[in-house]
Coordinates of N, CA and C in Angstrom, one line a residue:
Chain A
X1 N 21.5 90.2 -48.2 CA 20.5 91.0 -47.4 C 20.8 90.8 -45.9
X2 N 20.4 91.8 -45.2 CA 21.2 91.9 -43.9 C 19.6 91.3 -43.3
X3 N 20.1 89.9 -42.3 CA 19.2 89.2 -41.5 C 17.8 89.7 -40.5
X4 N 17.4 89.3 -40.1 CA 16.1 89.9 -39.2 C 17.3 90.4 -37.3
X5 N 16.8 91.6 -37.1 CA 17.4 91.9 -36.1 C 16.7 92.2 -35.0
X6 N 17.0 91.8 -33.5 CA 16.0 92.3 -32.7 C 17.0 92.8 -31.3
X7 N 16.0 94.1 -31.1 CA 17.1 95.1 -29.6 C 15.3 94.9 -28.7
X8 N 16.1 94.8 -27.6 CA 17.8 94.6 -27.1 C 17.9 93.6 -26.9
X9 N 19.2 93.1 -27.2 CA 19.1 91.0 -26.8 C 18.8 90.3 -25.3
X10 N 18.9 91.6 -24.1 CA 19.0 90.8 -23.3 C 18.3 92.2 -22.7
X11 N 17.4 91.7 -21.3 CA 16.6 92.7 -20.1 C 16.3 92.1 -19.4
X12 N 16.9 92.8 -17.9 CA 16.4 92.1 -17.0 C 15.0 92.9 -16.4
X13 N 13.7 92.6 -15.9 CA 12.7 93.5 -15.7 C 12.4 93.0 -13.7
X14 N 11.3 93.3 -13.5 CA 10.6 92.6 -11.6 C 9.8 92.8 -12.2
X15 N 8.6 92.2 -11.3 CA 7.5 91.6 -11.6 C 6.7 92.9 -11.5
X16 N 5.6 93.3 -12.6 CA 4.9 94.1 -12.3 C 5.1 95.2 -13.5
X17 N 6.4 95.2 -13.6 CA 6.9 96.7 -15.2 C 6.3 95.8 -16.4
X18 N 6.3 97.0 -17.5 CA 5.6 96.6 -19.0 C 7.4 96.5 -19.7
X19 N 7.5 95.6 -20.9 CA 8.3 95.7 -21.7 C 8.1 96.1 -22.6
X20 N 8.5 96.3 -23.9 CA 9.0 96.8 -25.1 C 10.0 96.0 -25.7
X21 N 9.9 95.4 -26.7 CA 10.9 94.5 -27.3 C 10.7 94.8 -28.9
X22 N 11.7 95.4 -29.7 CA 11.5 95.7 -30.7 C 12.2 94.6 -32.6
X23 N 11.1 94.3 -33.7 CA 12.1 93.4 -34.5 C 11.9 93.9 -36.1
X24 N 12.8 94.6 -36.6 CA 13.1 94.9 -38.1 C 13.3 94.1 -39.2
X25 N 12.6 93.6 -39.6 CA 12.1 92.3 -40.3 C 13.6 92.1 -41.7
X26 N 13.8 91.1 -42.8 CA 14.2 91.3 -43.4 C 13.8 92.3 -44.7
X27 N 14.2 93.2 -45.6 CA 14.1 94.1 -46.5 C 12.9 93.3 -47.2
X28 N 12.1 94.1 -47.7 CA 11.4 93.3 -48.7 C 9.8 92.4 -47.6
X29 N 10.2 91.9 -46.6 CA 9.1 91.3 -46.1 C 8.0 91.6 -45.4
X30 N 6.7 91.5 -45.5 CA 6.2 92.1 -45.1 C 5.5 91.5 -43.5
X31 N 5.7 90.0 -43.7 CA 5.2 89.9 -42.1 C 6.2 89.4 -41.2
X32 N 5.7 89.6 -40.2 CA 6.3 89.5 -38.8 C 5.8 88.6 -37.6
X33 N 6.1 88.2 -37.2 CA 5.8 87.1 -36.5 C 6.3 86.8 -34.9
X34 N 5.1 86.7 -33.9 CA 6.2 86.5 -32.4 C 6.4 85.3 -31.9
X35 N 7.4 84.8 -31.1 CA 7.5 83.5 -30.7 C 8.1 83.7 -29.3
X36 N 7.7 83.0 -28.1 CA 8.1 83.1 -27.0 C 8.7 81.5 -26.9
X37 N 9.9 81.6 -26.1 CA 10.4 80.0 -26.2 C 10.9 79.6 -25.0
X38 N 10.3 78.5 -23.9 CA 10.7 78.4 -22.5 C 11.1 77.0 -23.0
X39 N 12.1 76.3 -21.7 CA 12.5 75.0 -21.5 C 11.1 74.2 -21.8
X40 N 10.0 74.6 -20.8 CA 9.1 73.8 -20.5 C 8.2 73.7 -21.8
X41 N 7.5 74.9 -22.4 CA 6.7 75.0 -23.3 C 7.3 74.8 -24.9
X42 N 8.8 74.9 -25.1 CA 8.8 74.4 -26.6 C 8.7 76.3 -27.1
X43 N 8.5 76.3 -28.2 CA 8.3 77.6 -29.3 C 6.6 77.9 -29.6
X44 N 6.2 78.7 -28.7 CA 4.7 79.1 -28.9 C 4.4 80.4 -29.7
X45 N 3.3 80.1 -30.6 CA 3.4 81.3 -31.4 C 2.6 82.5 -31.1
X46 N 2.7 83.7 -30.6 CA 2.3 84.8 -30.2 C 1.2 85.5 -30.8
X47 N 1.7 85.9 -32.1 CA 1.3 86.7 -33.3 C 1.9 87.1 -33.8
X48 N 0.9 87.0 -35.4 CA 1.6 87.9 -36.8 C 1.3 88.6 -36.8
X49 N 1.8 90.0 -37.6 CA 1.5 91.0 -38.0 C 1.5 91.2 -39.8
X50 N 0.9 91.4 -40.7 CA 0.8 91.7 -42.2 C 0.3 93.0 -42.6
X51 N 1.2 94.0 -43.2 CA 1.6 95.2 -43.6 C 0.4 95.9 -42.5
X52 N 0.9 96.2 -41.1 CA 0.4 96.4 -40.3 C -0.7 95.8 -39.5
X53 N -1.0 94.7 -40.2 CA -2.7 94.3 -39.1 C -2.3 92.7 -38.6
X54 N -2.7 93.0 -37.8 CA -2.7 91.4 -36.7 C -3.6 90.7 -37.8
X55 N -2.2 89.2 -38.6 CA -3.1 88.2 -39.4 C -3.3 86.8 -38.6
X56 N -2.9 86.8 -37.3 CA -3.0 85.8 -36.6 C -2.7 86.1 -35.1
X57 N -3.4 85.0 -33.9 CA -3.1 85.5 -33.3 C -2.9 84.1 -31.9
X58 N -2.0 84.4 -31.1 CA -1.9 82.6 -30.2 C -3.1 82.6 -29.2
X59 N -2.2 81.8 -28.2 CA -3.3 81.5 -27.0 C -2.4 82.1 -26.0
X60 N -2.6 83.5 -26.1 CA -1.8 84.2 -24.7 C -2.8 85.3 -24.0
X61 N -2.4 85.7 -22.8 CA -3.1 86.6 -22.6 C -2.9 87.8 -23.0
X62 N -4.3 88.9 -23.1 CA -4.2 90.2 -23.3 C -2.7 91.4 -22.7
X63 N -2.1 90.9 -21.7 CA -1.2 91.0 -21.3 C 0.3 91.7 -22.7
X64 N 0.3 90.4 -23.2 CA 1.0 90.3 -24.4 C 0.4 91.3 -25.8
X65 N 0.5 91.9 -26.4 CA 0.4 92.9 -27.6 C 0.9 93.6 -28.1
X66 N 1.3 93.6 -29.5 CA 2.3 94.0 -30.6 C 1.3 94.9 -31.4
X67 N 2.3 95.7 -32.3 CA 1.8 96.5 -33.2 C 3.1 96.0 -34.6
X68 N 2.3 97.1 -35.7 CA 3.7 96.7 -36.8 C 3.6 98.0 -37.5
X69 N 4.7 98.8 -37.6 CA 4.6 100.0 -38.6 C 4.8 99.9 -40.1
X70 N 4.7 101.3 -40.6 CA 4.4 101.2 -42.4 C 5.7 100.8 -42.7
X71 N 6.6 100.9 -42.3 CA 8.2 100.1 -42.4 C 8.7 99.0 -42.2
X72 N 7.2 98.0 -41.3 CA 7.3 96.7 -41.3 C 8.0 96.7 -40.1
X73 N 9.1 97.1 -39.2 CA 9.2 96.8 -38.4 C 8.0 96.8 -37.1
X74 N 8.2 95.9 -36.4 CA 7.4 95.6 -35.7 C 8.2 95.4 -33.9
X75 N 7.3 96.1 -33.1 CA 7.3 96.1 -31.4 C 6.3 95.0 -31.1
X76 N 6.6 94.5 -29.8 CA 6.2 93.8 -28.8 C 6.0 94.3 -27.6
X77 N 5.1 94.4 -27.2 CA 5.0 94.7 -25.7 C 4.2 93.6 -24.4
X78 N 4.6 93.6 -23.4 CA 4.1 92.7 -22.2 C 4.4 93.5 -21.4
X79 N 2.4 93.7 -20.5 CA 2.4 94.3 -19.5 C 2.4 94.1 -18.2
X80 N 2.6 94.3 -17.3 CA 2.5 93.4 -15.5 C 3.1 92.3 -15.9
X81 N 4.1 92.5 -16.0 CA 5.2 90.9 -16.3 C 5.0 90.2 -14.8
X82 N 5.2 88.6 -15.2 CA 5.5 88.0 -14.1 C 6.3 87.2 -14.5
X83 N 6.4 86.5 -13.6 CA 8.2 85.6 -13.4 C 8.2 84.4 -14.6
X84 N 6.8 84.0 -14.9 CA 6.4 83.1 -16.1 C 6.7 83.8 -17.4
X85 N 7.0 85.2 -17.5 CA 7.7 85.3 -18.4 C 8.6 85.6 -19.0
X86 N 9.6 85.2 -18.0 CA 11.0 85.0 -18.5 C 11.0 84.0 -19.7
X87 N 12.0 84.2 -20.6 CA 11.5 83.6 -22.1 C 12.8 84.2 -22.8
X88 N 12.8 83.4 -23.9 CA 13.8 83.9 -25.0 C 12.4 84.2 -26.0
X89 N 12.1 85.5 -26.6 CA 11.7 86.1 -27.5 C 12.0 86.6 -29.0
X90 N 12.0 85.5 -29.7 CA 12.1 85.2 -31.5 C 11.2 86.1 -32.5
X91 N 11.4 86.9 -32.9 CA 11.0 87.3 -34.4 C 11.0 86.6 -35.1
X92 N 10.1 86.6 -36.5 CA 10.5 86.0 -37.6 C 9.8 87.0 -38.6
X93 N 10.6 86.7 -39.5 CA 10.2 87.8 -40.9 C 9.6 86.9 -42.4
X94 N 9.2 87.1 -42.7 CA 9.0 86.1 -44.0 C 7.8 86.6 -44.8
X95 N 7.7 85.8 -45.9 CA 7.0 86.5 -47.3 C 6.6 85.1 -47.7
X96 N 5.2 85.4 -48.1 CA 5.0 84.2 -49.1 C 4.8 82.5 -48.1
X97 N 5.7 81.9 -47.9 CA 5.7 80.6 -47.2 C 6.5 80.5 -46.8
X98 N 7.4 81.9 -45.4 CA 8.4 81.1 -45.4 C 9.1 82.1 -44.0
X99 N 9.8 81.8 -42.9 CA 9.8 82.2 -41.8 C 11.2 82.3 -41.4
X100 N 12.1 83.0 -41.3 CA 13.6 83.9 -41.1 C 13.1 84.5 -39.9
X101 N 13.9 83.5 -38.9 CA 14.4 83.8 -36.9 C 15.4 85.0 -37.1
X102 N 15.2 86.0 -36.1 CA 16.2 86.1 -35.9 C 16.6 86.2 -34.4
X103 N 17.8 86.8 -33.3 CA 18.5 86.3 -32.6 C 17.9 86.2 -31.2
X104 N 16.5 86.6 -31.0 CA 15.9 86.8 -29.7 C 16.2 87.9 -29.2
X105 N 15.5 88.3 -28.1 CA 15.4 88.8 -26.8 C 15.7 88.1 -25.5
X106 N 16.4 87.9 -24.9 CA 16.4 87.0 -23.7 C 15.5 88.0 -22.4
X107 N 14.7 87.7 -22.1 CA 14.0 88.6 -20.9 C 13.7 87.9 -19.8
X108 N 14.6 88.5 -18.5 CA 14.7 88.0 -17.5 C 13.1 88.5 -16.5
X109 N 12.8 88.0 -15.8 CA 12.0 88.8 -14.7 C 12.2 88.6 -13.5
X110 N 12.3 89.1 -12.6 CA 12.9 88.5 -11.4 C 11.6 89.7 -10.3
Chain B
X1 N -4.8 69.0 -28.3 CA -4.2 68.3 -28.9 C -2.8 68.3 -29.4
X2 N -1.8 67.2 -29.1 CA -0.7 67.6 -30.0 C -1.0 67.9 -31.8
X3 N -0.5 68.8 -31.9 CA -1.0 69.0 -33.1 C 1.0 68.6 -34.4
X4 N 2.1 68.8 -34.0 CA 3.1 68.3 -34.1 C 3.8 67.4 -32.6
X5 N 4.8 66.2 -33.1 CA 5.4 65.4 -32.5 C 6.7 64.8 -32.7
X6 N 7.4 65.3 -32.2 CA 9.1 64.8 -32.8 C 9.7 63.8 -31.8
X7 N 10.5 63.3 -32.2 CA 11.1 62.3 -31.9 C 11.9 61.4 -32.4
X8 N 13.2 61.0 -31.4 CA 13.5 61.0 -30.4 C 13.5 62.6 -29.4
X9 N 13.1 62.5 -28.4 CA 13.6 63.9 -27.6 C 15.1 64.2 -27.6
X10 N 15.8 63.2 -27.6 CA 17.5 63.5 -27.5 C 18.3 62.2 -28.3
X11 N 19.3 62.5 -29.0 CA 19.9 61.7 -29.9 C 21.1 61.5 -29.5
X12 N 22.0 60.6 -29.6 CA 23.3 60.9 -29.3 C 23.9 59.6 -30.3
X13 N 24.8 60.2 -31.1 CA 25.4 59.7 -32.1 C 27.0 59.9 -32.4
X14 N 27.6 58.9 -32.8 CA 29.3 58.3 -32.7 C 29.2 59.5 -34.1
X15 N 30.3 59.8 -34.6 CA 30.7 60.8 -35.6 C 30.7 59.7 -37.0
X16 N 29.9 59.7 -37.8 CA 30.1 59.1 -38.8 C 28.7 58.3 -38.9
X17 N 28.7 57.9 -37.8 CA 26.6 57.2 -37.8 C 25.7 57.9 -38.4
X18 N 24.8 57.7 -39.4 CA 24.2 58.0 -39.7 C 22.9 57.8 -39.1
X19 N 21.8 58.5 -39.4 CA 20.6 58.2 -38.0 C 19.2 59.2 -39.0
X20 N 18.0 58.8 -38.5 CA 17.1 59.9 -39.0 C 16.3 60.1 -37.6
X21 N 15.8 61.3 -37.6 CA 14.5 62.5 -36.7 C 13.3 62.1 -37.4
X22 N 12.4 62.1 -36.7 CA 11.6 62.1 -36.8 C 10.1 63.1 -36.6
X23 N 9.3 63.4 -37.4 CA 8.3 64.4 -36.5 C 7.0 64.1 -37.3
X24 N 5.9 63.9 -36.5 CA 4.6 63.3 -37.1 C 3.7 64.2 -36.9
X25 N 2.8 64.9 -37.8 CA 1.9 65.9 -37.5 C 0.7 65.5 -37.7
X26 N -0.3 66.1 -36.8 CA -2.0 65.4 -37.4 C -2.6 66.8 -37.8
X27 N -2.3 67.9 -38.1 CA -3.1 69.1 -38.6 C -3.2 68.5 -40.5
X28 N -4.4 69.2 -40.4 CA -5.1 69.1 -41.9 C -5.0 70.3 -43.0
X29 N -5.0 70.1 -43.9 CA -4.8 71.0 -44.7 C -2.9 72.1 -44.8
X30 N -2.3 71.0 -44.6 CA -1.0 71.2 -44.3 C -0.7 72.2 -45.7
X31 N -0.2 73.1 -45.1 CA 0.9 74.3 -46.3 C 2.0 74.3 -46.7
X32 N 2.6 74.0 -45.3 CA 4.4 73.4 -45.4 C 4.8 72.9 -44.0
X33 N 5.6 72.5 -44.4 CA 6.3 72.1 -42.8 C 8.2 72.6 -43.2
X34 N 8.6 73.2 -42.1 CA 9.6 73.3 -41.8 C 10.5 72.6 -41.4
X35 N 11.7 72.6 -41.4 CA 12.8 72.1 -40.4 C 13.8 73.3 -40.2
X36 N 14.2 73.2 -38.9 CA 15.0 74.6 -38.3 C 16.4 73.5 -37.8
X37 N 17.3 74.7 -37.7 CA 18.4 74.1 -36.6 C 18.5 75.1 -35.7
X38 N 18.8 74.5 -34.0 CA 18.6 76.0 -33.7 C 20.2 75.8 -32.4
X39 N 20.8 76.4 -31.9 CA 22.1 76.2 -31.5 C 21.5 76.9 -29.7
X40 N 22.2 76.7 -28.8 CA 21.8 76.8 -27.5 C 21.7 78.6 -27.5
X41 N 21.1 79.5 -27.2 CA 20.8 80.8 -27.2 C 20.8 81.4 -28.2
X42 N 20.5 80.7 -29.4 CA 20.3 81.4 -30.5 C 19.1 81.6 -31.1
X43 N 18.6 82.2 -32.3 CA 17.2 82.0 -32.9 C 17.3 80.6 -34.1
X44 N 16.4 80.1 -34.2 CA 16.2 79.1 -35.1 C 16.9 79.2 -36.4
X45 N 17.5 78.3 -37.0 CA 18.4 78.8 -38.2 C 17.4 77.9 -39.6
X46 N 16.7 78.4 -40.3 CA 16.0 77.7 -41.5 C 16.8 77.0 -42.1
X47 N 16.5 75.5 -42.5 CA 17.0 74.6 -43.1 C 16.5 74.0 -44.4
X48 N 14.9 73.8 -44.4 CA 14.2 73.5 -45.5 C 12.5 73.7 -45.4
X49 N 11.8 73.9 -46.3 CA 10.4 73.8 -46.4 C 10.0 73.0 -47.4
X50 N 8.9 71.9 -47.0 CA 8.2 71.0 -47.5 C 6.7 71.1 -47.7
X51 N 6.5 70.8 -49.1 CA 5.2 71.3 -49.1 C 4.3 70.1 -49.5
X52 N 4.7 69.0 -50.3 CA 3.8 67.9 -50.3 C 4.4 66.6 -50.7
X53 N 3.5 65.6 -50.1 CA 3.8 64.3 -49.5 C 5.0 64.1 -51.5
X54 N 6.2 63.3 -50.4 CA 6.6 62.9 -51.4 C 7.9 63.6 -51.9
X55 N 7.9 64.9 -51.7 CA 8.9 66.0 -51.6 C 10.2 65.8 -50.9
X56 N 11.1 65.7 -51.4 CA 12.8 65.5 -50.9 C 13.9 66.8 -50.6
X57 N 13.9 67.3 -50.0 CA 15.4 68.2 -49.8 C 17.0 68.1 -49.4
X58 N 17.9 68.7 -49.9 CA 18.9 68.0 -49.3 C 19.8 69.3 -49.3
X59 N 20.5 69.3 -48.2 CA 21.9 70.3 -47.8 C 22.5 69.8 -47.0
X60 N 24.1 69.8 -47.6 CA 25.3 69.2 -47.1 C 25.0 68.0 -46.4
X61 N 24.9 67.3 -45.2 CA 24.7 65.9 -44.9 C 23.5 66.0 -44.7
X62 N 22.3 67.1 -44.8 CA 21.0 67.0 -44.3 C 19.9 66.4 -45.3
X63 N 18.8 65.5 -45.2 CA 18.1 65.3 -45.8 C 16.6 65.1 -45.5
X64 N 15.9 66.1 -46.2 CA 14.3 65.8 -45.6 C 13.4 65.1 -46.4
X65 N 12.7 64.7 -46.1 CA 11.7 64.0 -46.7 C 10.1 64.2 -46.2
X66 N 8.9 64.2 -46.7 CA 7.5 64.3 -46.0 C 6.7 63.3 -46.6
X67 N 5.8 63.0 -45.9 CA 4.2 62.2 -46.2 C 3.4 62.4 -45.8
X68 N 2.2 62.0 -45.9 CA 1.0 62.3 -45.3 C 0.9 63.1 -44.3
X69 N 1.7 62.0 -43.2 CA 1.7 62.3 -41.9 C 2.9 62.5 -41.5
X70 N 4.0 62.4 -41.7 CA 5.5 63.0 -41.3 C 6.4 62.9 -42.0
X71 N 7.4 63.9 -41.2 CA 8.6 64.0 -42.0 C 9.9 63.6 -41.4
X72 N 10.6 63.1 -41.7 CA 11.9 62.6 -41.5 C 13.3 63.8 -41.8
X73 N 14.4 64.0 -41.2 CA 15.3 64.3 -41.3 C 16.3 63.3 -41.3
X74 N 16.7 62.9 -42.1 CA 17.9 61.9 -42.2 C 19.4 62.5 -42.3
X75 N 20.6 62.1 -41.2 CA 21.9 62.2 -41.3 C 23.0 61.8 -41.3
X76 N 23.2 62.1 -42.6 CA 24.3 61.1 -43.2 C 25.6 61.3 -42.7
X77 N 26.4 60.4 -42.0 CA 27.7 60.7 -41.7 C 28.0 62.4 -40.5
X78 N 27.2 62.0 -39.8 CA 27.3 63.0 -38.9 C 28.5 63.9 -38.4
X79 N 28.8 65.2 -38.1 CA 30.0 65.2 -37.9 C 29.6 66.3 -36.2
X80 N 30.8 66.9 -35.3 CA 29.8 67.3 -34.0 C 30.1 68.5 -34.6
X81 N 30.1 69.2 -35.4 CA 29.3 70.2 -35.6 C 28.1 70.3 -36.3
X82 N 27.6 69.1 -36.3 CA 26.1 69.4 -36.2 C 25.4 68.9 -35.4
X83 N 26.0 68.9 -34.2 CA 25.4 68.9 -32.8 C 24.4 69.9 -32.6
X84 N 23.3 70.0 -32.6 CA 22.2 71.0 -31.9 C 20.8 70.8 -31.8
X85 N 19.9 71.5 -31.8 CA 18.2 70.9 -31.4 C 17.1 71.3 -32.7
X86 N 17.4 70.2 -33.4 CA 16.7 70.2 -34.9 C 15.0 70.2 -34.7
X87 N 14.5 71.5 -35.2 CA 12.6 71.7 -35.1 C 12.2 71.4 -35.8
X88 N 11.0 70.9 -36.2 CA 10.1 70.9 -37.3 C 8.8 71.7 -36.5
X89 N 8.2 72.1 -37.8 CA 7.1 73.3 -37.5 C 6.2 72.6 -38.7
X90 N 4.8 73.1 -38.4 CA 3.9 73.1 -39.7 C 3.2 74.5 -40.0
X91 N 2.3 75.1 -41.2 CA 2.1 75.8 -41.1 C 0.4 75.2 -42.1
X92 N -0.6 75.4 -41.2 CA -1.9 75.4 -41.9 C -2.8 76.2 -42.0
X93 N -2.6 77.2 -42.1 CA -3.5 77.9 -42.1 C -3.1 79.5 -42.6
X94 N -3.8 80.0 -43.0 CA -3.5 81.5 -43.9 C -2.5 82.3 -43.0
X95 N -1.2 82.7 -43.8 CA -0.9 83.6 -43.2 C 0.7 82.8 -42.5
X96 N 1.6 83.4 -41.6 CA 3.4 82.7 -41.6 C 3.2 81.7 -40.2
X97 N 2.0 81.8 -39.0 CA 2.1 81.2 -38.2 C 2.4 79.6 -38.4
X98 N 3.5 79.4 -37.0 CA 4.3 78.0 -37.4 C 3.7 77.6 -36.1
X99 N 3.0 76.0 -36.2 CA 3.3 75.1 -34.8 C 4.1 74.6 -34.6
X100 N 5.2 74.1 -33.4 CA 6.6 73.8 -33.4 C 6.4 72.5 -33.1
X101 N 7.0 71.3 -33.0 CA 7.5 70.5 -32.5 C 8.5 70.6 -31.1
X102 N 8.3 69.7 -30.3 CA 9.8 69.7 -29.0 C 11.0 69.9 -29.5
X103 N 11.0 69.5 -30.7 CA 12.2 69.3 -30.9 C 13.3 68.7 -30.8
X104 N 14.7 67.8 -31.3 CA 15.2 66.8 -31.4 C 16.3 67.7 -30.7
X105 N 17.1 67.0 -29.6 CA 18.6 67.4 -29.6 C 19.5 66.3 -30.1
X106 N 20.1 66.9 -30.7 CA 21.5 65.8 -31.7 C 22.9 66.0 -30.7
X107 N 23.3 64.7 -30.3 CA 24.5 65.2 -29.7 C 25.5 64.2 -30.6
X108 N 26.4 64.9 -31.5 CA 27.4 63.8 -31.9 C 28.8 63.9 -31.5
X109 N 29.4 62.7 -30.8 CA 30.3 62.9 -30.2 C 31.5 62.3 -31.1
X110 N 32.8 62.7 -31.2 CA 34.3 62.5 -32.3 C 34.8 61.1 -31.6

């Protein structure tokens, strides 16, 4: 089975634009999962999504908000970026008990 | 609250020393805990899931183990390509959300 994929791997944004970060989960799975990952903070969990509905959700601000379509793929979006969120941004896909990374988003903000 | 805790923060090991990771969690009602390998810009690579005390895994020199309260990663005969920053996550609560650990960096040198 072909792995969890996420476009685009890399964006540079300025402070103030919304992004768009998109992740196509593995075949077969139905949830989706966000993860933002800085030097300082470690791997924080964002939110999941399950056959379309937010099943969880972190400690971020409104800022940050995802959707997930009937194809399971799932978008991410963050609005009025600021420099704190520069971040490597992880997907994960998984079924049942069990969580498949795949290769990030690197998002710059300057 | 810390809710996971790994440890050592950084490892550094001769090629052939064997050594164990450590990660101690206080969440209740534990589902599974993970361990990831994750390589410098990459997404986390799944290694094993653990679901109750007592439970053993093993792949190629890797070995997990769990209890109550933590789980161990033990490495047998290390070699530097398995040099990288080993996670553990838990998962308690309904649904794929993972708490991370800091995470361990392994450096083994030939």
């Amino acid at each position: 089975k072909a792995g969890v994929t996420q476009t685009p791997r890399y964006l540079i944004k300025t402070r103030g634009q919304q992004v768009t970060l998109s992740c196509s989960p593995i075949s077969g799975h139905r949830s989706v999962s966000w993860y933002q990952q800085t030097p300082g903070q470690g791997l924080q969990f964002l939110f999941e999504y399950f056959s379309e509905t937010q099943r969880n959700k972190g400690n971020f601000p409104g800022r940050f908000s995802g959707r997930q379509f009937s194809n399971s793929r799932s978008e991410m979006n963050v609005s009025t970026l600021e420099l704190g969120d520069s971040a490597l941004y992880l997907c994960a896909s998984g079924w049942d008990s069990s969580a498949f990374f795949g290769p990030g988003t690197r998002l710059t903000v300057l | 609250e810390d809710q996971v805790t790994q440890s050592p923060e950084a490892l550094r090991l001769q090629e052939g020393e064997s050594s164990s990771l450590n990660c101690s969690y206080t969440v209740s009602g534990l589902r599974g805990l993970f361990w990831y390998r994750q390589d410098p810009g990459k997404g986390p690579e799944f290694l094993f899931t653990l679901y109750s005390a007592g439970e053993e895994k093993e792949k190629e020199r890797l070995k997990a183990t769990l209890t109550k309260k933590e789980s161990f990663l033990h490495i047998t005969a290390p070699k530097p390509e398995d040099s990288a920053t080993y996670l553990c996550a838990v998962q308690w609560n309904a649904g794929n959300m993972l708490t991370f650990g800091g995470g361990t960096r392994l450096m083994v040198k030939p």
